[in-house]
Coordinates of C-alpha atoms and ligand atoms in Angstrom, one line a residue:
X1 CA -7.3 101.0 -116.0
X2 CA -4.0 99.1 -116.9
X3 CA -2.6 96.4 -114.9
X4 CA 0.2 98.9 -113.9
X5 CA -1.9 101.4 -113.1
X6 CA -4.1 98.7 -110.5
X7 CA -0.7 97.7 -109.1
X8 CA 0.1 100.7 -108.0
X9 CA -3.2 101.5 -106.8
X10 CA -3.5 98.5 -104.9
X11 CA 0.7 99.1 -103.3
X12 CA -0.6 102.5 -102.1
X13 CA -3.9 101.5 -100.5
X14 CA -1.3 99.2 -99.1
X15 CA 0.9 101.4 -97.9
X16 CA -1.8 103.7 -96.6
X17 CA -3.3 100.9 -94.6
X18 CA -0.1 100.4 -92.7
X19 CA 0.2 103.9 -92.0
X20 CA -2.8 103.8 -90.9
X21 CA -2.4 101.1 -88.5
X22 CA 1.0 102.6 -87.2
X23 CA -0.7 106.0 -86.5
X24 CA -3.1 104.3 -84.8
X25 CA -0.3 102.7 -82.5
X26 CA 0.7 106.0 -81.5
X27 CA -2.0 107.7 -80.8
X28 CA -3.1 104.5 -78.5
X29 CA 0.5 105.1 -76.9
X30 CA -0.4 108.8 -76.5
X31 CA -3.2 108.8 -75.2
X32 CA -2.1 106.2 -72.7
X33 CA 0.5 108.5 -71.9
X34 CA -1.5 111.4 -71.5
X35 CA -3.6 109.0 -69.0
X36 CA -0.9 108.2 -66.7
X37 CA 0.4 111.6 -66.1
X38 CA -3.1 112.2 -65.4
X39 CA -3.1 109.9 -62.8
X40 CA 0.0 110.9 -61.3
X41 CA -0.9 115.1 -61.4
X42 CA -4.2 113.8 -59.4
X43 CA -2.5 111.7 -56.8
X44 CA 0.2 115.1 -56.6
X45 CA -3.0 117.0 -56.0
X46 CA -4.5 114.8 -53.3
X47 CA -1.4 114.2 -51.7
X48 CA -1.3 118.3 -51.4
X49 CA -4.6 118.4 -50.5
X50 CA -3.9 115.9 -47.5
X51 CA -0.8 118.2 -46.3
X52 CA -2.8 121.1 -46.5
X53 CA -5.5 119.5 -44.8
X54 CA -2.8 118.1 -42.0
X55 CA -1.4 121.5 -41.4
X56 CA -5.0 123.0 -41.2
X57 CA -5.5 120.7 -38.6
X58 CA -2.1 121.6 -36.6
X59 CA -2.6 124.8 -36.5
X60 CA -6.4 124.3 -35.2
X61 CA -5.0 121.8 -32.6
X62 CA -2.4 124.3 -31.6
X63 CA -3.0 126.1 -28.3
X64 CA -1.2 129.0 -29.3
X65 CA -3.4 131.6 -31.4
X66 CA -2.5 132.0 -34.6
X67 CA -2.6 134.9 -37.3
X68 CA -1.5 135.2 -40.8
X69 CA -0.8 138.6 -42.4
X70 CA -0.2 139.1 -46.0
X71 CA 2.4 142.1 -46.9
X72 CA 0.3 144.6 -47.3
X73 CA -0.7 143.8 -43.1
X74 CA -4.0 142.2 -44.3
X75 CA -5.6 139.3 -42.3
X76 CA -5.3 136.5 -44.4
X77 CA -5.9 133.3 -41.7
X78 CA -6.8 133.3 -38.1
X79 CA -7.1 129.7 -36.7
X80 CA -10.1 129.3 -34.0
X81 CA -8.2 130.0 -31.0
X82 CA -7.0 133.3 -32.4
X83 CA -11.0 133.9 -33.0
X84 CA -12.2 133.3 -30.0
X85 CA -9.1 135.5 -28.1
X86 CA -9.8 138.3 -30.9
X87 CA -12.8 138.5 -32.3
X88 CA -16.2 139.4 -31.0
X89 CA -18.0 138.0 -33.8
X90 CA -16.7 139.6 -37.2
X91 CA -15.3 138.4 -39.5
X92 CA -11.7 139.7 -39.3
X93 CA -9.8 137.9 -42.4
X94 CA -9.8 140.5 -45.2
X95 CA -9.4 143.0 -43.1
X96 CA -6.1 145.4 -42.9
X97 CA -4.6 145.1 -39.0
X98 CA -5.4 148.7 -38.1
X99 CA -9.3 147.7 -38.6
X100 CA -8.9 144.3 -37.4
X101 CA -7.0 144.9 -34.1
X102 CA -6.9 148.5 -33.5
X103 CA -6.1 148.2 -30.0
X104 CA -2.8 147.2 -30.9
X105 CA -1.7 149.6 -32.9
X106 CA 0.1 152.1 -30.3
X107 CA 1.8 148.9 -28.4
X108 CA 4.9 147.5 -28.2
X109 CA 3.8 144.8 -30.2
X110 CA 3.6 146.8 -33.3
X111 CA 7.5 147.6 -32.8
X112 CA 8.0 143.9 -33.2
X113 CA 5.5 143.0 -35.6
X114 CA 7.2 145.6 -37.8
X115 CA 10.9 144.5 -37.7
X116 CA 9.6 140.8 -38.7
X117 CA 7.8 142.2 -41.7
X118 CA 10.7 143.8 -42.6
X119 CA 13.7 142.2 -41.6
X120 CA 12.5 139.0 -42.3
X121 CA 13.1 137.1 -39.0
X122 CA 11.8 135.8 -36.0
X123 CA 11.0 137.6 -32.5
X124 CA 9.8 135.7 -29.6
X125 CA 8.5 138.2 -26.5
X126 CA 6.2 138.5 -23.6
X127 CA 4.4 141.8 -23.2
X128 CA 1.6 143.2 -21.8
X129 CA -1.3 144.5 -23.3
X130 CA -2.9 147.2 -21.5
X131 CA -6.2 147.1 -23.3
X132 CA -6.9 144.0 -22.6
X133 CA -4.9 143.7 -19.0
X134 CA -2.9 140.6 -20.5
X135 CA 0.1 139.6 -20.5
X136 CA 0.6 137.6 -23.9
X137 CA 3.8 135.2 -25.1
X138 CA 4.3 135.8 -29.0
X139 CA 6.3 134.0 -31.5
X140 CA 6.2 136.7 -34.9
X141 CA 7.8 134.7 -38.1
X142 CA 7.8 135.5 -41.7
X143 CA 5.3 133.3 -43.3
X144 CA 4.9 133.9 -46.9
X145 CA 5.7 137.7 -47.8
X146 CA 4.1 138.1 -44.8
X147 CA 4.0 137.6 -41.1
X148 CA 2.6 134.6 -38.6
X149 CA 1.5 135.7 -34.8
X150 CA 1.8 132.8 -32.7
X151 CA 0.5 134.1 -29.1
X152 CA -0.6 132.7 -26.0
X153 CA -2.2 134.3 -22.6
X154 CA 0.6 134.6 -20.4
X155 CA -0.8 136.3 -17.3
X156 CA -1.6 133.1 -15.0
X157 CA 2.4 131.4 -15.4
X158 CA 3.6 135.1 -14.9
X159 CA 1.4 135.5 -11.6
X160 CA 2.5 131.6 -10.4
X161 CA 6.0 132.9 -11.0
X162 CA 5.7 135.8 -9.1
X163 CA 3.7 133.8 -6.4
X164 CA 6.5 131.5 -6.1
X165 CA 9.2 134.1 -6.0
X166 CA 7.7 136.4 -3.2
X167 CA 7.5 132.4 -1.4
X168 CA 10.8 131.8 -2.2
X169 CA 11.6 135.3 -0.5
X170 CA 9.1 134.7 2.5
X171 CA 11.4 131.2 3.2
X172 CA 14.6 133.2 2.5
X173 CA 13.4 136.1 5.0
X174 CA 12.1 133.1 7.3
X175 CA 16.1 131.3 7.3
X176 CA 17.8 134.8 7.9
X177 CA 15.3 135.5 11.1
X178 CA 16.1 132.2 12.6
X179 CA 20.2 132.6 12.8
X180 CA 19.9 135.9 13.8
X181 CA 17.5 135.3 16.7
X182 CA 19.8 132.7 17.4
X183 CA 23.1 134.6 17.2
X184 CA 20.8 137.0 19.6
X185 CA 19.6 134.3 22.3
X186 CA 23.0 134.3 24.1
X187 CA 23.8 137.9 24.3
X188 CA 20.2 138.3 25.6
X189 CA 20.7 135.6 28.1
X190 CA 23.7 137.8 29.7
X191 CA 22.0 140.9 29.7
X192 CA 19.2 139.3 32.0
X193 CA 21.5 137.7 33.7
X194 CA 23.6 140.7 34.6
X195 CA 20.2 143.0 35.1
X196 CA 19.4 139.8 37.6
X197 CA 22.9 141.1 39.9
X198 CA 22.1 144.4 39.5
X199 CA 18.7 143.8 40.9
X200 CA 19.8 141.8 44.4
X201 CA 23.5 143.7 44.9
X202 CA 22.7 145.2 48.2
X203 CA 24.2 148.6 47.4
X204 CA 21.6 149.1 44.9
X205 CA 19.2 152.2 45.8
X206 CA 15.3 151.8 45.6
X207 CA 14.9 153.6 41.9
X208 CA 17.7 151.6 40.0
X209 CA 16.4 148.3 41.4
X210 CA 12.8 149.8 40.0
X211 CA 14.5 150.5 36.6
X212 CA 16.7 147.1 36.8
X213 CA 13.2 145.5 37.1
X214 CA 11.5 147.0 34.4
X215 CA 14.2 146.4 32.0
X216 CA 14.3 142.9 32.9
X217 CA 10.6 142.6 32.2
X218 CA 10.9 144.2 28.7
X219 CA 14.0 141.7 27.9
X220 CA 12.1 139.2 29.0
X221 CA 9.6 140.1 26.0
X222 CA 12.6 140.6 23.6
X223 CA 13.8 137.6 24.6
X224 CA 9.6 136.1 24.3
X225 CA 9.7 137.1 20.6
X226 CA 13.1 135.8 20.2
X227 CA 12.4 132.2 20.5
X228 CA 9.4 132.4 19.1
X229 CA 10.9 133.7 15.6
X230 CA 13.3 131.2 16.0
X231 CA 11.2 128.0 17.0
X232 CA 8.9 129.1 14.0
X233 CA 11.5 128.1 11.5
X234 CA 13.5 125.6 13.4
X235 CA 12.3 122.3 11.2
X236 CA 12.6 118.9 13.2
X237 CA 13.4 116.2 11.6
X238 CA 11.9 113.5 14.4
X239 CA 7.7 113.6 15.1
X240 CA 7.3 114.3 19.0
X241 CA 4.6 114.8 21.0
X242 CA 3.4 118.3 21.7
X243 CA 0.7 120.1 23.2
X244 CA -1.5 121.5 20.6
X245 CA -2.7 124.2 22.7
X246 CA 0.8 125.4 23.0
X247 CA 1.3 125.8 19.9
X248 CA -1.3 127.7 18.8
X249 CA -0.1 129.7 21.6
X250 CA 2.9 130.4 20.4
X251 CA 1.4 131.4 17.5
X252 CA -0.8 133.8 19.0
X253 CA 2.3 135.4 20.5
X254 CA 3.2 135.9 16.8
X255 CA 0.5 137.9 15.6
X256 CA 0.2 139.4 18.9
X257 CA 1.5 143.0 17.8
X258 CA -1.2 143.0 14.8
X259 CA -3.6 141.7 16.8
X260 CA -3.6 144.5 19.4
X261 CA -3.3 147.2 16.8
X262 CA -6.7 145.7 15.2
X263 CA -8.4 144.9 18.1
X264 CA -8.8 141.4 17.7
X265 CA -9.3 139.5 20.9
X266 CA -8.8 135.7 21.1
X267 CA -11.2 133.3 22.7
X268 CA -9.5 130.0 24.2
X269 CA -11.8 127.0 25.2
X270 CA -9.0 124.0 25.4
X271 CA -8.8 120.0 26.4
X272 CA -6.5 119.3 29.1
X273 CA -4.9 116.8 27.4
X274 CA -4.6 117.7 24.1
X275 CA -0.9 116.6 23.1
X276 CA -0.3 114.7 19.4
X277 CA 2.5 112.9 18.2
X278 CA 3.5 115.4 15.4
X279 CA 6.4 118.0 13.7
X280 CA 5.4 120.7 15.5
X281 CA 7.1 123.5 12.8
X282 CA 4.5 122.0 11.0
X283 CA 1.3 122.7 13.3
X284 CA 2.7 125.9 14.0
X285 CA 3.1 126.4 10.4
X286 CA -0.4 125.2 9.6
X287 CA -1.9 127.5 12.2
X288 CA -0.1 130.7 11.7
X289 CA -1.7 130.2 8.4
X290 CA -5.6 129.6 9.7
X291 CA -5.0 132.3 12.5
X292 CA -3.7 134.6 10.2
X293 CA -6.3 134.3 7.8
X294 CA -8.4 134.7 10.4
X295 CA -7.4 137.9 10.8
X296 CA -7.2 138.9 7.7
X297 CA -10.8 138.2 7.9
X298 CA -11.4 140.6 10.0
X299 CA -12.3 144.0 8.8
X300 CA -12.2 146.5 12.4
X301 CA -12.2 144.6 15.7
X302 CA -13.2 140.7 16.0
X303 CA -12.8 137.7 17.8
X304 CA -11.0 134.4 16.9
X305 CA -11.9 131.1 18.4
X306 CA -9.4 128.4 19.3
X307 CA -10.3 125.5 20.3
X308 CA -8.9 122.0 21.0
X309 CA -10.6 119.1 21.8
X310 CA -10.7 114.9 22.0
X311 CA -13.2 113.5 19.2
X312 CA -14.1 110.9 17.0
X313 CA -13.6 111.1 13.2
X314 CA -17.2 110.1 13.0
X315 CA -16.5 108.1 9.6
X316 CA -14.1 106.2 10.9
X317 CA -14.5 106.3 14.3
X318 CA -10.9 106.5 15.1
X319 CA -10.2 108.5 18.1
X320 CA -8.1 112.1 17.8
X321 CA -8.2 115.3 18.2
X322 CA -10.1 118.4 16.9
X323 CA -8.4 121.8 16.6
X324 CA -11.1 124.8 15.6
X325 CA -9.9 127.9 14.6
X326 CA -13.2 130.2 14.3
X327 CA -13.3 134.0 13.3
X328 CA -16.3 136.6 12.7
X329 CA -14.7 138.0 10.4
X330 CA -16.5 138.9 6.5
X331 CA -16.3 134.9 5.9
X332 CA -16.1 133.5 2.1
X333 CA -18.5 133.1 -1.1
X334 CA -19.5 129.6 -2.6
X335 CA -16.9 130.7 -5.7
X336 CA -13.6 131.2 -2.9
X337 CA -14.8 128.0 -0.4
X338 CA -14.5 125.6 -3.3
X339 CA -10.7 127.0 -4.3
X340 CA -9.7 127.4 -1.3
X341 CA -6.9 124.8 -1.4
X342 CA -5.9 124.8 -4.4
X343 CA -2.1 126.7 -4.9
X344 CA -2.1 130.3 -6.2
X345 CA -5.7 130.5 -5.2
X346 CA -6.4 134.1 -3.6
X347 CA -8.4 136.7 -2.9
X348 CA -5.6 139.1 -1.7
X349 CA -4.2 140.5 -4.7
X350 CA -1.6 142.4 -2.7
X351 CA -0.2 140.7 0.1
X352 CA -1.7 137.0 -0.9
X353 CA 0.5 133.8 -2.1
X354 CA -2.5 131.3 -2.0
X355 CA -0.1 129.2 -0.8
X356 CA -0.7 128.7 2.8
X357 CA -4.1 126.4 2.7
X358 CA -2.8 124.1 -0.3
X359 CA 0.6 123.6 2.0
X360 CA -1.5 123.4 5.3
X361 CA -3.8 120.6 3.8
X362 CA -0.8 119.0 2.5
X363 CA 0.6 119.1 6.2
X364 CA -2.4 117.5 7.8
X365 CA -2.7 114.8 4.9
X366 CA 1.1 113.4 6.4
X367 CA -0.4 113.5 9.6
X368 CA -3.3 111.2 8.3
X369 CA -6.0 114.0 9.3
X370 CA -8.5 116.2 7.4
X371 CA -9.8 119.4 7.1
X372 CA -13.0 121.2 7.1
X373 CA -14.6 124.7 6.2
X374 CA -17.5 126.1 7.3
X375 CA -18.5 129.5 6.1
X376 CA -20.7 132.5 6.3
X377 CA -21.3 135.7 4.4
X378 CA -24.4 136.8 6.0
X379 CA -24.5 140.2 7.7
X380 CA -24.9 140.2 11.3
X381 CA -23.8 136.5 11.5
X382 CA -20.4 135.9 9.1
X383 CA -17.5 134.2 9.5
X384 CA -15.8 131.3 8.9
X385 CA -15.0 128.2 11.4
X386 CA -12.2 125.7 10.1
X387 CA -12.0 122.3 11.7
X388 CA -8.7 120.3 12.0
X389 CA -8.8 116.5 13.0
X390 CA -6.1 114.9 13.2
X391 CA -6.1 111.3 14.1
X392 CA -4.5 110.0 17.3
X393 CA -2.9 106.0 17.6
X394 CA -2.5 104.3 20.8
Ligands
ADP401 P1 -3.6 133.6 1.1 O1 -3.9 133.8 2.5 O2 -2.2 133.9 0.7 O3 -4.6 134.3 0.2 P2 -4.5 130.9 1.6 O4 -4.3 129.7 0.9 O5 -4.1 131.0 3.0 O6 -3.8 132.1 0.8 O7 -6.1 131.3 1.5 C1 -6.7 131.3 0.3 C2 -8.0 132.2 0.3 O8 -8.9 131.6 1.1 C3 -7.8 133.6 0.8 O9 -7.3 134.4 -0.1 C4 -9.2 133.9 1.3 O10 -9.9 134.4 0.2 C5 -9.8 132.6 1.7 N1 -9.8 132.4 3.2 C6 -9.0 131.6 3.9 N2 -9.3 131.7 5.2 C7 -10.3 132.6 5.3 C8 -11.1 133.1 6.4 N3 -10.9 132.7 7.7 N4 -12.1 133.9 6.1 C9 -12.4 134.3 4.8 N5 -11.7 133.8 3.8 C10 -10.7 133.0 4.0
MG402 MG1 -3.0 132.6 4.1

């Protein structure tokens, strides 16, 4: 080998060498590359992961039940509420709607459900859903190519709504009675009047003085009932004494009509002095309720107990008085005696606001007192005793 021949040799090992070396550059730079985009797809995935884990945990948080459907109406997510409303056990994802839910299938709902799959919007509506005696508030939104159901049991607000309406009503009723017995106080105050002058002319022959009399007796009843619609809603805005005993009378005079047609009698035992610094719309409004509970009680005839008398809260020993109202009526479970005051509580499904105990126990609180059941279903012996104290100051 010449000299030229080993200097060319020795230029191209050269050469190689740095190529080489500068390859070896890259491929460092490369692969560095390659590690950092790595690094950055990972943190994209956990960052997704996170979301997904995030809205998991909304929609398992959310009240609402919630249920996905692909576009082919298959089950694709149900979230734990939805489960627990839905399912009796099976597993219900993967399964077509018609399998999964038949019940719904000749509802409303399906009308709904429908138009969202196709049209591609939202519907929100309350419906009720026979099967299941429900009333149910849904939200339906495209969610994928599918639908979400977003639903909730809506038959407890619709009931309280209700409940409050047919209140609403009763106070509205309760208003309109009160101006027109009063628009009908003065008339009637003429007519007995005038029946008075018809009875003590002289000229007046034995039979029309009889018939002047009766008709004076029955205005007197007209004009009874009269007053007492209209002092049941006439609300004082000053506390003054009152005889308790009287009131409950007057409440008695109430249910009077109902109580005759039922043949309830009423038992009286009261204190002589049983008056209490008080609104008396609100005793009267308090005891219409217990006395007409009372005879709700009673299924054929009965007997209600009233009672007022001068006590001791034996707690406290402040002084007051005690006002029983007592029936033999069917009396109340364990289940009904512990919800008894609570609002919308009832076991009247048809006439029934629950409203009268929570407002009656509301009523006594202002007038610092308390209330207390005592209760009996057993046959031969049931009924239910409910004793009012209320305290009395000096
Ligand atoms: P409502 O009379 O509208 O049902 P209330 O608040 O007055 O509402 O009473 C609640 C419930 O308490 C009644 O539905 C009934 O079940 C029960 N209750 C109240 N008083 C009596 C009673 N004297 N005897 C038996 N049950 C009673
Ligand atoms: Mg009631």
């Amino acid at each position: 080998m010449d000299d030229v021949e080993q200097e060319r040799l020795r230029s191209e090992i050269a050469t190689l060498r740095l190529l080489l070396e500068v390859n070896e550059a890259t491929a460092l730079e490369q692969s560095r590359r390659a590690e950092r985009a790595l690094q950055t797809m990972q943190r994209e995935i956990t960052e997704r992961e996170q979301q997904a884990k995030l809205i998991r945990e909304i929609i398992a948080a959310s009240t609402d039940s919630v249920v996905v459907l692909d576009s082919e109406w298959r089950v694709t997510f149900l979230n734990e509420q939805a489960k627990q409303e839905l399912s009796s056990g099976e597993e219900l994802v993967g399964q077509v709607l018609m399998e999964a839910l038949p019940s719904v299938m000749d509802t409303n709902f399906m009308g709904y459900y429908r138009h969202a799959m196709k049209n591609r919007v939202t519907l929100l509506f309350e419906e009720f859903h026979a099967p299941r005696g429900k009333w149910y508030g849904v939200n339906v939104s495209p969610v994928g190519d599918g639908i979400g159901i977003f639903f909730h049991d809506a038959t407890e607000r619709r009931r309280r709504d209700a409940a409050i309406q047919k209140t609403e009503k009763l106070a509205a009723v309760g208003r309109l009675a009160s101006s027109i017995s009063h628009e009908i106080n003065n008339p009637l105050e003429s007519v007995v009047n005038l029946l008075y002058l018809i009875e003590s002319s002289p000229g007046v022959d034995g039979e029309t003085k009889m018939y002047a009399e009766l008709a004076t007796r029955e205005m007197a009843r007209v004009s009874h009932i009269v007053t007492q619609t209209l002092k049941f809603h006439r609300q004082s805005t000053h506390a003054a004494e009152c005889k308790m005993s009287e009131v409950l009378e007057s409440v008695v005079s109430l249910f009077q009509g109902r109580m005759a047609t039922r043949k309830v009698r009423v038992k009286r035992r009261y204190e002589e002095h049983d008056e209490l610094m008080c609104f008396a719309g609100d005793m009267r409004q308090v005891f219409a309720n217990l006395i007409g509970n009372a005879l709700d009680a009673i299924m054929g005839e009965g007997t209600i107990w009233l009672r007022t008398r001068r006590s001791r809260d034996w707690k406290t020993g402040r002084r007051g008085l005690r006002v029983c109202v007592a029936d033999n009526g069917g009396g109340m479970s364990e289940e009904t005696r512990k919800s008894l005051f609570e609002p919308f509580f009832t076991t009247k499904p048809a006439t029934g606001t629950g409203l009268g105990l929570w407002v009656s126990e509301e009523i006594i609180r202002n007038h610092e007192g308390w209330v207390r059941v005592r209760s009996s279903e057993r046959m031969g012996c049931s009924g239910t005793v409910f004793s009012v104290f209320f305290p009395v100051t000096d």
